[in-house]
Amino acid sequence: MMSTNVEKNREQVQFICMDDLVPKDHLLRLIDSALDWSFIYDLVEDKYSPDNGRPSLDPVVLIKIPLIQYLYGIKSMRQTIKEIEVNVAYRWFLGLDLYSKVPHFSTFGKNYTRRFKDTDLFEQIFSRILEECYKYDLIDPTEIFVDATHVKARANAKKHQKQIAKQESLFYEEQLKEEINRDREEHGKKPLKDKDDGPSGGTGGGKEIKVSTSDPDSGWFHKGEHKQVFAYSVETACDKNGWILGYTVSPGNQHDSRTFKGLYDKMKPLNPNIMIMDAGYKTPAIAKMLIDDGIKPLFPYKSPMTKKGFFRKYQYVYDEYYDCYLCPNDKILKYRTTNRDGYREYKSNPHDCAKCPYIDQCTESQNHQKTVTRHIWEDYVEITEDIRHTIGMKDLYNKRKETIERLFGTAKENHGFRYTQMYGKARMQMKVGLTFACMNLKKLARILKKKGIIPTIFRYFPKNLPIAC
């Protein structure tokens, strides 16, 4: 017999408890019990006046609203507020009852501008959640995986202007300059003179780049067959278990090897034994920095950038004792100079090359002279090659797809990390910090449930009724 009592159920008046409406295994219930949220009060205490002004929205509620947005990948704050209005679990997580007024969608943006802008609040929230993961001995920082992904900026690719960008100093520039001059002196050469400042004020002039008129902090990103867009580069580190350990945010036009130092400074206190990175980080400077600090860098094989049909660089054998190269025809390439980029230049005798049967496979130089370069820190790169061939390193490198690459995939598929709706690097840092905090917190809550670890359940009650302020 067909029932037709839907409308009757809608009109029923019931006495209910909010806690009974949320399933016991709901993700938000697990997250709420995995962390003592009162730590937020201590972080924002200096952002509020102790005795002036009207009562504000509870800071815990204020922070939990964007956490819901990034946890469930909701595209905007306006849509997040609409979801909170009709979702009982969201209301329970925020400490609101069925009749409590949900804050206006502009509330968080106003509070961010007036209170949290230009602070490290969101990085502190990320760090506090990471500390909770350390407390349960879930993180193993002995092996750290590093990579970067790009997040599309809220910027029209057609709205830009050309600017001369100041060439930024490399993190190893001063050290490299000293070692270049020392190397030149050892070879009987004069030290290099300092370059004159270019028109942009940077060393050696500037480079013309595209700058977005809507989001100048982003950078013009183009890689392989990807569409050219304005984007941000998010450099991230995680351990072998997939816990996110740290991050940095940079314009999308900056190379990973240039921005690595900022992330490395955050990872160095963890005393890792090995850092696993892709070929973009395989530079002499990064190899030297890690090896000098007692950390093993694990890089993949990088194919030589040589024209098809020409000899590869490894076919020119370096003689360390005599400091020269031997070509495939057993002719000597002697040292000539060390350039500003830190490369020693070894050149052949043009008379020998002119008669060489392999000249078409060696060089296209008009004066029949072959030049081979070797960085003054090339020995460190060779050490990384020895590390790469060590037993077990290939399997370890292959774990990247199970760790750092899986994190990026999860963030983009489930947490709205493909693009940002916000303008500016500061707001992008907030988005990245809260997104990664959500990912760590979600993983922590599920592991605690699986292991049967029941932490102290902290119940907080909003200090004031939520109002739009």
Short mmCIF file of N, CA and C in Angstrom, two decimals, residues 113-261:
data_model
loop_
_atom_site.label_atom_id
_atom_site.label_comp_id
_atom_site.label_asym_id
_atom_site.label_seq_id
_atom_site.Cartn_x
_atom_site.Cartn_y
_atom_site.Cartn_z
N THR A 113 40.78 41.38 6.91
CA THR A 113 41.38 42.66 6.54
C THR A 113 41.74 43.48 7.77
N ARG A 114 40.86 43.47 8.78
CA ARG A 114 41.07 44.35 9.93
C ARG A 114 41.98 43.75 10.99
N ARG A 115 42.00 42.40 11.08
CA ARG A 115 42.71 41.78 12.21
C ARG A 115 43.86 40.86 11.79
N PHE A 116 43.66 40.04 10.78
CA PHE A 116 44.59 38.95 10.51
C PHE A 116 45.55 39.20 9.36
N LYS A 117 45.29 40.25 8.57
CA LYS A 117 46.15 40.54 7.44
C LYS A 117 47.57 40.87 7.91
N ASP A 118 48.57 40.41 7.15
CA ASP A 118 49.98 40.65 7.45
C ASP A 118 50.39 40.01 8.78
N THR A 119 49.72 38.93 9.18
CA THR A 119 50.14 38.17 10.36
C THR A 119 50.40 36.72 9.93
N ASP A 120 51.01 35.96 10.83
CA ASP A 120 51.28 34.55 10.53
C ASP A 120 50.28 33.64 11.24
N LEU A 121 49.06 34.15 11.47
CA LEU A 121 48.05 33.40 12.22
C LEU A 121 47.78 32.03 11.59
N PHE A 122 47.61 31.99 10.29
CA PHE A 122 47.21 30.75 9.64
C PHE A 122 48.36 29.75 9.57
N GLU A 123 49.57 30.26 9.50
CA GLU A 123 50.73 29.36 9.58
C GLU A 123 50.85 28.80 10.99
N GLN A 124 50.50 29.60 12.00
CA GLN A 124 50.51 29.11 13.38
C GLN A 124 49.44 28.03 13.59
N ILE A 125 48.29 28.20 12.96
CA ILE A 125 47.24 27.19 13.05
C ILE A 125 47.72 25.88 12.41
N PHE A 126 48.35 26.01 11.24
CA PHE A 126 48.91 24.82 10.58
C PHE A 126 49.94 24.13 11.48
N SER A 127 50.82 24.93 12.09
CA SER A 127 51.87 24.37 12.95
C SER A 127 51.29 23.71 14.19
N ARG A 128 50.22 24.31 14.75
CA ARG A 128 49.60 23.73 15.95
C ARG A 128 48.98 22.37 15.65
N ILE A 129 48.35 22.24 14.50
CA ILE A 129 47.77 20.95 14.11
C ILE A 129 48.88 19.94 13.84
N LEU A 130 49.98 20.41 13.25
CA LEU A 130 51.12 19.52 12.99
C LEU A 130 51.72 19.02 14.31
N GLU A 131 51.76 19.89 15.30
CA GLU A 131 52.26 19.47 16.63
C GLU A 131 51.40 18.36 17.21
N GLU A 132 50.11 18.44 16.97
CA GLU A 132 49.21 17.40 17.47
C GLU A 132 49.52 16.06 16.81
N CYS A 133 49.90 16.10 15.54
CA CYS A 133 50.29 14.87 14.84
C CYS A 133 51.58 14.31 15.42
N TYR A 134 52.52 15.19 15.77
CA TYR A 134 53.77 14.76 16.41
C TYR A 134 53.49 14.13 17.77
N LYS A 135 52.48 14.64 18.45
CA LYS A 135 52.17 14.15 19.80
C LYS A 135 51.82 12.68 19.79
N TYR A 136 51.19 12.21 18.73
CA TYR A 136 50.82 10.81 18.62
C TYR A 136 51.87 9.98 17.88
N ASP A 137 53.05 10.59 17.66
CA ASP A 137 54.18 9.88 17.06
C ASP A 137 53.81 9.32 15.68
N LEU A 138 53.15 10.13 14.89
CA LEU A 138 52.71 9.69 13.57
C LEU A 138 53.65 10.15 12.45
N ILE A 139 54.51 11.10 12.73
CA ILE A 139 55.35 11.71 11.70
C ILE A 139 56.78 11.19 11.80
N ASP A 140 57.37 10.88 10.65
CA ASP A 140 58.76 10.42 10.56
C ASP A 140 59.50 11.32 9.57
N PRO A 141 60.20 12.36 10.05
CA PRO A 141 60.84 13.31 9.14
C PRO A 141 62.23 12.87 8.64
N THR A 142 62.60 11.61 8.83
CA THR A 142 63.92 11.17 8.36
C THR A 142 64.00 11.20 6.83
N GLU A 143 62.87 10.96 6.16
CA GLU A 143 62.81 11.02 4.70
C GLU A 143 61.76 12.05 4.30
N ILE A 144 62.20 13.11 3.65
CA ILE A 144 61.30 14.20 3.29
C ILE A 144 61.20 14.31 1.77
N PHE A 145 59.96 14.36 1.28
CA PHE A 145 59.69 14.49 -0.15
C PHE A 145 59.31 15.94 -0.43
N VAL A 146 59.91 16.52 -1.47
CA VAL A 146 59.70 17.93 -1.80
C VAL A 146 59.26 18.06 -3.25
N ASP A 147 58.27 18.89 -3.47
CA ASP A 147 57.83 19.18 -4.84
C ASP A 147 57.00 20.46 -4.81
N ALA A 148 56.67 20.97 -5.99
CA ALA A 148 55.86 22.19 -6.09
C ALA A 148 54.73 21.96 -7.08
N THR A 149 53.61 22.61 -6.83
CA THR A 149 52.49 22.58 -7.75
C THR A 149 52.02 24.00 -7.98
N HIS A 150 51.28 24.20 -9.06
CA HIS A 150 50.82 25.54 -9.39
C HIS A 150 49.31 25.66 -9.21
N VAL A 151 48.90 26.77 -8.63
CA VAL A 151 47.49 27.06 -8.40
C VAL A 151 47.13 28.29 -9.22
N LYS A 152 46.12 28.15 -10.06
CA LYS A 152 45.74 29.24 -10.95
C LYS A 152 45.25 30.44 -10.14
N ALA A 153 45.78 31.60 -10.47
CA ALA A 153 45.40 32.83 -9.78
C ALA A 153 44.09 33.38 -10.34
N ARG A 154 43.47 34.25 -9.57
CA ARG A 154 42.25 34.92 -10.02
C ARG A 154 42.66 36.13 -10.86
N ALA A 155 43.13 35.85 -12.07
CA ALA A 155 43.65 36.91 -12.93
C ALA A 155 43.40 36.55 -14.39
N ASN A 156 42.85 37.49 -15.13
CA ASN A 156 42.59 37.30 -16.54
C ASN A 156 43.92 37.31 -17.30
N ALA A 157 44.16 36.26 -18.08
CA ALA A 157 45.43 36.15 -18.81
C ALA A 157 45.61 37.26 -19.83
N LYS A 158 44.51 37.90 -20.24
CA LYS A 158 44.60 38.96 -21.25
C LYS A 158 44.83 40.34 -20.64
N LYS A 159 44.65 40.44 -19.33
CA LYS A 159 44.82 41.74 -18.67
C LYS A 159 46.17 41.79 -17.97
N HIS A 160 47.14 42.31 -18.68
CA HIS A 160 48.49 42.37 -18.13
C HIS A 160 49.25 43.54 -18.76
N GLN A 161 50.39 43.82 -18.19
CA GLN A 161 51.28 44.83 -18.75
C GLN A 161 52.71 44.34 -18.66
N LYS A 162 53.55 44.87 -19.52
CA LYS A 162 54.96 44.48 -19.54
C LYS A 162 55.74 45.36 -18.56
N GLN A 163 56.61 44.71 -17.79
CA GLN A 163 57.46 45.43 -16.85
C GLN A 163 58.87 44.85 -16.89
N ILE A 164 59.83 45.69 -16.51
CA ILE A 164 61.21 45.21 -16.38
C ILE A 164 61.38 44.75 -14.94
N ALA A 165 61.57 43.45 -14.76
CA ALA A 165 61.68 42.88 -13.42
C ALA A 165 63.12 42.96 -12.93
N LYS A 166 63.26 43.30 -11.68
CA LYS A 166 64.58 43.31 -11.06
C LYS A 166 65.06 41.87 -10.87
N GLN A 167 66.28 41.62 -11.27
CA GLN A 167 66.84 40.28 -11.14
C GLN A 167 67.22 40.03 -9.68
N GLU A 168 66.54 39.08 -9.04
CA GLU A 168 66.76 38.82 -7.63
C GLU A 168 68.06 38.04 -7.41
N SER A 169 68.67 38.30 -6.27
CA SER A 169 69.91 37.60 -5.93
C SER A 169 69.61 36.15 -5.57
N LEU A 170 70.48 35.26 -5.98
CA LEU A 170 70.37 33.87 -5.60
C LEU A 170 70.84 33.68 -4.17
N PHE A 171 70.31 32.66 -3.49
CA PHE A 171 70.65 32.48 -2.08
C PHE A 171 72.12 32.12 -1.88
N TYR A 172 72.78 31.66 -2.93
CA TYR A 172 74.18 31.26 -2.82
C TYR A 172 75.11 32.21 -3.57
N GLU A 173 74.62 33.38 -3.94
CA GLU A 173 75.38 34.26 -4.81
C GLU A 173 76.71 34.70 -4.21
N GLU A 174 76.70 35.14 -2.96
CA GLU A 174 77.94 35.63 -2.34
C GLU A 174 78.96 34.50 -2.19
N GLN A 175 78.50 33.34 -1.75
CA GLN A 175 79.40 32.20 -1.60
C GLN A 175 79.98 31.78 -2.95
N LEU A 176 79.14 31.79 -3.98
CA LEU A 176 79.60 31.41 -5.32
C LEU A 176 80.63 32.40 -5.83
N LYS A 177 80.40 33.69 -5.60
CA LYS A 177 81.34 34.70 -6.06
C LYS A 177 82.72 34.52 -5.43
N GLU A 178 82.74 34.23 -4.13
CA GLU A 178 84.02 34.01 -3.44
C GLU A 178 84.75 32.80 -4.01
N GLU A 179 84.03 31.72 -4.25
CA GLU A 179 84.68 30.51 -4.74
C GLU A 179 85.10 30.64 -6.19
N ILE A 180 84.37 31.44 -6.97
CA ILE A 180 84.79 31.70 -8.36
C ILE A 180 86.12 32.42 -8.38
N ASN A 181 86.24 33.48 -7.59
CA ASN A 181 87.50 34.24 -7.55
C ASN A 181 88.65 33.41 -7.00
N ARG A 182 88.35 32.55 -6.01
CA ARG A 182 89.39 31.67 -5.48
C ARG A 182 89.85 30.68 -6.55
N ASP A 183 88.88 30.15 -7.31
CA ASP A 183 89.22 29.21 -8.37
C ASP A 183 90.02 29.88 -9.48
N ARG A 184 89.68 31.09 -9.81
CA ARG A 184 90.41 31.82 -10.85
C ARG A 184 91.84 32.10 -10.41
N GLU A 185 92.01 32.47 -9.13
CA GLU A 185 93.35 32.72 -8.63
C GLU A 185 94.21 31.47 -8.65
N GLU A 186 93.61 30.32 -8.34
CA GLU A 186 94.34 29.05 -8.37
C GLU A 186 94.79 28.69 -9.79
N HIS A 187 94.06 29.19 -10.78
CA HIS A 187 94.42 28.93 -12.17
C HIS A 187 95.20 30.09 -12.79
N GLY A 188 95.61 31.05 -11.95
CA GLY A 188 96.42 32.17 -12.44
C GLY A 188 95.63 33.24 -13.15
N LYS A 189 94.32 33.33 -12.87
CA LYS A 189 93.47 34.34 -13.49
C LYS A 189 93.17 35.45 -12.48
N LYS A 190 92.84 36.62 -12.99
CA LYS A 190 92.48 37.74 -12.12
C LYS A 190 91.04 37.57 -11.63
N PRO A 191 90.72 38.06 -10.42
CA PRO A 191 89.33 38.00 -9.94
C PRO A 191 88.41 38.79 -10.85
N LEU A 192 87.17 38.36 -10.93
CA LEU A 192 86.19 39.05 -11.76
C LEU A 192 85.78 40.37 -11.11
N LYS A 193 85.57 41.37 -11.93
CA LYS A 193 85.09 42.65 -11.44
C LYS A 193 83.58 42.57 -11.23
N ASP A 194 83.08 43.37 -10.28
CA ASP A 194 81.65 43.42 -10.04
C ASP A 194 80.94 44.03 -11.24
N LYS A 195 79.77 43.47 -11.55
CA LYS A 195 78.97 44.01 -12.65
C LYS A 195 78.40 45.36 -12.26
N ASP A 196 78.24 46.21 -13.27
CA ASP A 196 77.56 47.48 -13.03
C ASP A 196 76.07 47.22 -12.86
N ASP A 197 75.44 48.02 -11.99
CA ASP A 197 74.00 47.88 -11.80
C ASP A 197 73.26 48.24 -13.07
N GLY A 198 72.26 47.45 -13.40
CA GLY A 198 71.45 47.67 -14.60
C GLY A 198 70.44 48.76 -14.36
N PRO A 199 69.66 49.08 -15.37
CA PRO A 199 68.66 50.16 -15.26
C PRO A 199 67.60 49.89 -14.23
N SER A 200 67.35 48.63 -13.90
CA SER A 200 66.31 48.31 -12.93
C SER A 200 66.82 48.30 -11.51
N GLY A 201 68.13 48.49 -11.34
CA GLY A 201 68.69 48.48 -10.00
C GLY A 201 69.22 47.15 -9.57
N GLY A 202 68.92 46.08 -10.31
CA GLY A 202 69.40 44.75 -9.97
C GLY A 202 70.72 44.48 -10.63
N THR A 203 71.42 43.49 -10.17
CA THR A 203 72.70 43.14 -10.74
C THR A 203 72.50 42.64 -12.16
N GLY A 204 73.22 43.26 -13.08
CA GLY A 204 73.17 42.80 -14.46
C GLY A 204 71.89 43.16 -15.20
N GLY A 205 71.14 44.20 -14.75
CA GLY A 205 69.95 44.60 -15.47
C GLY A 205 68.74 43.76 -15.12
N GLY A 206 67.66 43.95 -15.89
CA GLY A 206 66.42 43.25 -15.63
C GLY A 206 65.90 42.52 -16.85
N LYS A 207 64.77 41.84 -16.66
CA LYS A 207 64.15 41.04 -17.71
C LYS A 207 62.71 41.47 -17.85
N GLU A 208 62.25 41.58 -19.09
CA GLU A 208 60.87 41.99 -19.32
C GLU A 208 59.93 40.82 -19.06
N ILE A 209 58.95 41.03 -18.19
CA ILE A 209 57.99 39.97 -17.85
C ILE A 209 56.57 40.51 -17.93
N LYS A 210 55.59 39.59 -17.96
CA LYS A 210 54.19 39.95 -17.92
C LYS A 210 53.75 40.07 -16.46
N VAL A 211 53.04 41.14 -16.14
CA VAL A 211 52.52 41.35 -14.79
C VAL A 211 51.02 41.55 -14.88
N SER A 212 50.27 40.78 -14.09
CA SER A 212 48.82 40.89 -14.10
C SER A 212 48.39 42.23 -13.49
N THR A 213 47.42 42.86 -14.11
CA THR A 213 46.90 44.10 -13.55
C THR A 213 45.89 43.86 -12.44
N SER A 214 45.31 42.64 -12.37
CA SER A 214 44.33 42.33 -11.32
C SER A 214 44.99 41.67 -10.11
N ASP A 215 46.05 40.91 -10.31
CA ASP A 215 46.77 40.27 -9.20
C ASP A 215 48.27 40.32 -9.48
N PRO A 216 48.91 41.45 -9.19
CA PRO A 216 50.34 41.62 -9.50
C PRO A 216 51.25 40.64 -8.76
N ASP A 217 50.77 40.05 -7.66
CA ASP A 217 51.62 39.12 -6.90
C ASP A 217 51.79 37.77 -7.59
N SER A 218 50.90 37.44 -8.51
CA SER A 218 51.00 36.17 -9.22
C SER A 218 52.07 36.26 -10.30
N GLY A 219 52.38 35.13 -10.94
CA GLY A 219 53.41 35.10 -11.97
C GLY A 219 52.92 34.35 -13.19
N TRP A 220 53.43 34.75 -14.36
CA TRP A 220 53.04 34.13 -15.62
C TRP A 220 53.66 32.74 -15.73
N PHE A 221 52.81 31.73 -15.75
CA PHE A 221 53.27 30.34 -15.69
C PHE A 221 53.07 29.65 -17.03
N HIS A 222 54.12 29.03 -17.51
CA HIS A 222 54.03 28.25 -18.76
C HIS A 222 55.00 27.09 -18.65
N LYS A 223 54.48 25.89 -18.80
CA LYS A 223 55.32 24.70 -18.69
C LYS A 223 54.82 23.64 -19.65
N GLY A 224 55.68 23.21 -20.55
CA GLY A 224 55.32 22.14 -21.48
C GLY A 224 54.08 22.50 -22.28
N GLU A 225 53.09 21.63 -22.26
CA GLU A 225 51.87 21.84 -23.02
C GLU A 225 50.77 22.50 -22.19
N HIS A 226 51.10 22.90 -20.95
CA HIS A 226 50.10 23.53 -20.10
C HIS A 226 49.66 24.87 -20.70
N LYS A 227 48.44 25.24 -20.42
CA LYS A 227 47.95 26.55 -20.84
C LYS A 227 48.70 27.63 -20.08
N GLN A 228 48.99 28.71 -20.76
CA GLN A 228 49.72 29.81 -20.12
C GLN A 228 48.74 30.62 -19.28
N VAL A 229 49.01 30.73 -17.99
CA VAL A 229 48.11 31.43 -17.06
C VAL A 229 48.94 32.13 -15.99
N PHE A 230 48.30 33.07 -15.30
CA PHE A 230 48.89 33.62 -14.09
C PHE A 230 48.62 32.65 -12.94
N ALA A 231 49.62 32.36 -12.15
CA ALA A 231 49.48 31.33 -11.12
C ALA A 231 50.42 31.60 -9.95
N TYR A 232 50.21 30.81 -8.90
CA TYR A 232 51.12 30.79 -7.74
C TYR A 232 51.77 29.41 -7.66
N SER A 233 53.01 29.39 -7.23
CA SER A 233 53.72 28.13 -7.02
C SER A 233 53.71 27.81 -5.53
N VAL A 234 53.20 26.63 -5.20
CA VAL A 234 53.14 26.20 -3.80
C VAL A 234 54.14 25.06 -3.62
N GLU A 235 55.24 25.36 -2.96
CA GLU A 235 56.30 24.37 -2.72
C GLU A 235 56.01 23.69 -1.38
N THR A 236 56.02 22.37 -1.38
CA THR A 236 55.52 21.61 -0.23
C THR A 236 56.48 20.49 0.12
N ALA A 237 56.54 20.16 1.40
CA ALA A 237 57.34 19.03 1.89
C ALA A 237 56.45 18.11 2.72
N CYS A 238 56.66 16.80 2.57
CA CYS A 238 55.90 15.84 3.36
C CYS A 238 56.81 14.67 3.72
N ASP A 239 56.38 13.86 4.69
CA ASP A 239 57.16 12.69 5.07
C ASP A 239 56.65 11.47 4.30
N LYS A 240 57.23 10.31 4.58
CA LYS A 240 56.89 9.10 3.82
C LYS A 240 55.47 8.62 4.10
N ASN A 241 54.85 9.11 5.18
CA ASN A 241 53.48 8.73 5.52
C ASN A 241 52.44 9.71 4.99
N GLY A 242 52.91 10.72 4.26
CA GLY A 242 51.98 11.67 3.66
C GLY A 242 51.56 12.83 4.53
N TRP A 243 52.26 13.07 5.64
CA TRP A 243 51.94 14.22 6.49
C TRP A 243 52.63 15.45 5.92
N ILE A 244 51.89 16.53 5.77
CA ILE A 244 52.45 17.77 5.22
C ILE A 244 53.24 18.47 6.32
N LEU A 245 54.52 18.72 6.05
CA LEU A 245 55.43 19.27 7.07
C LEU A 245 55.66 20.77 6.93
N GLY A 246 55.48 21.29 5.74
CA GLY A 246 55.73 22.71 5.54
C GLY A 246 55.42 23.12 4.11
N TYR A 247 55.38 24.43 3.88
CA TYR A 247 55.05 24.94 2.55
C TYR A 247 55.56 26.36 2.41
N THR A 248 55.72 26.80 1.18
CA THR A 248 55.98 28.21 0.85
C THR A 248 55.16 28.56 -0.38
N VAL A 249 54.85 29.83 -0.52
CA VAL A 249 54.06 30.32 -1.66
C VAL A 249 54.88 31.36 -2.40
N SER A 250 54.99 31.20 -3.73
CA SER A 250 55.78 32.10 -4.57
C SER A 250 55.02 32.39 -5.86
N PRO A 251 55.40 33.45 -6.58
CA PRO A 251 54.79 33.68 -7.90
C PRO A 251 55.06 32.49 -8.83
N GLY A 252 54.14 32.24 -9.75
CA GLY A 252 54.24 31.07 -10.60
C GLY A 252 55.38 31.09 -11.60
N ASN A 253 56.01 32.25 -11.79
CA ASN A 253 57.09 32.33 -12.77
C ASN A 253 58.47 32.11 -12.15
N GLN A 254 58.53 31.79 -10.88
CA GLN A 254 59.82 31.52 -10.23
C GLN A 254 60.11 30.03 -10.24
N HIS A 255 61.33 29.69 -10.62
CA HIS A 255 61.72 28.28 -10.73
C HIS A 255 61.83 27.65 -9.34
N ASP A 256 61.54 26.35 -9.27
CA ASP A 256 61.56 25.63 -7.99
C ASP A 256 62.91 25.72 -7.31
N SER A 257 64.00 25.66 -8.09
CA SER A 257 65.34 25.69 -7.50
C SER A 257 65.65 27.03 -6.85
N ARG A 258 65.00 28.10 -7.30
CA ARG A 258 65.23 29.42 -6.72
C ARG A 258 64.46 29.62 -5.41
N THR A 259 63.29 28.99 -5.31
CA THR A 259 62.45 29.17 -4.13
C THR A 259 62.71 28.09 -3.06
N PHE A 260 63.57 27.14 -3.36
CA PHE A 260 63.77 26.00 -2.47
C PHE A 260 64.32 26.41 -1.10
N LYS A 261 65.17 27.42 -1.07
CA LYS A 261 65.84 27.80 0.18
C LYS A 261 64.83 28.15 1.28
#
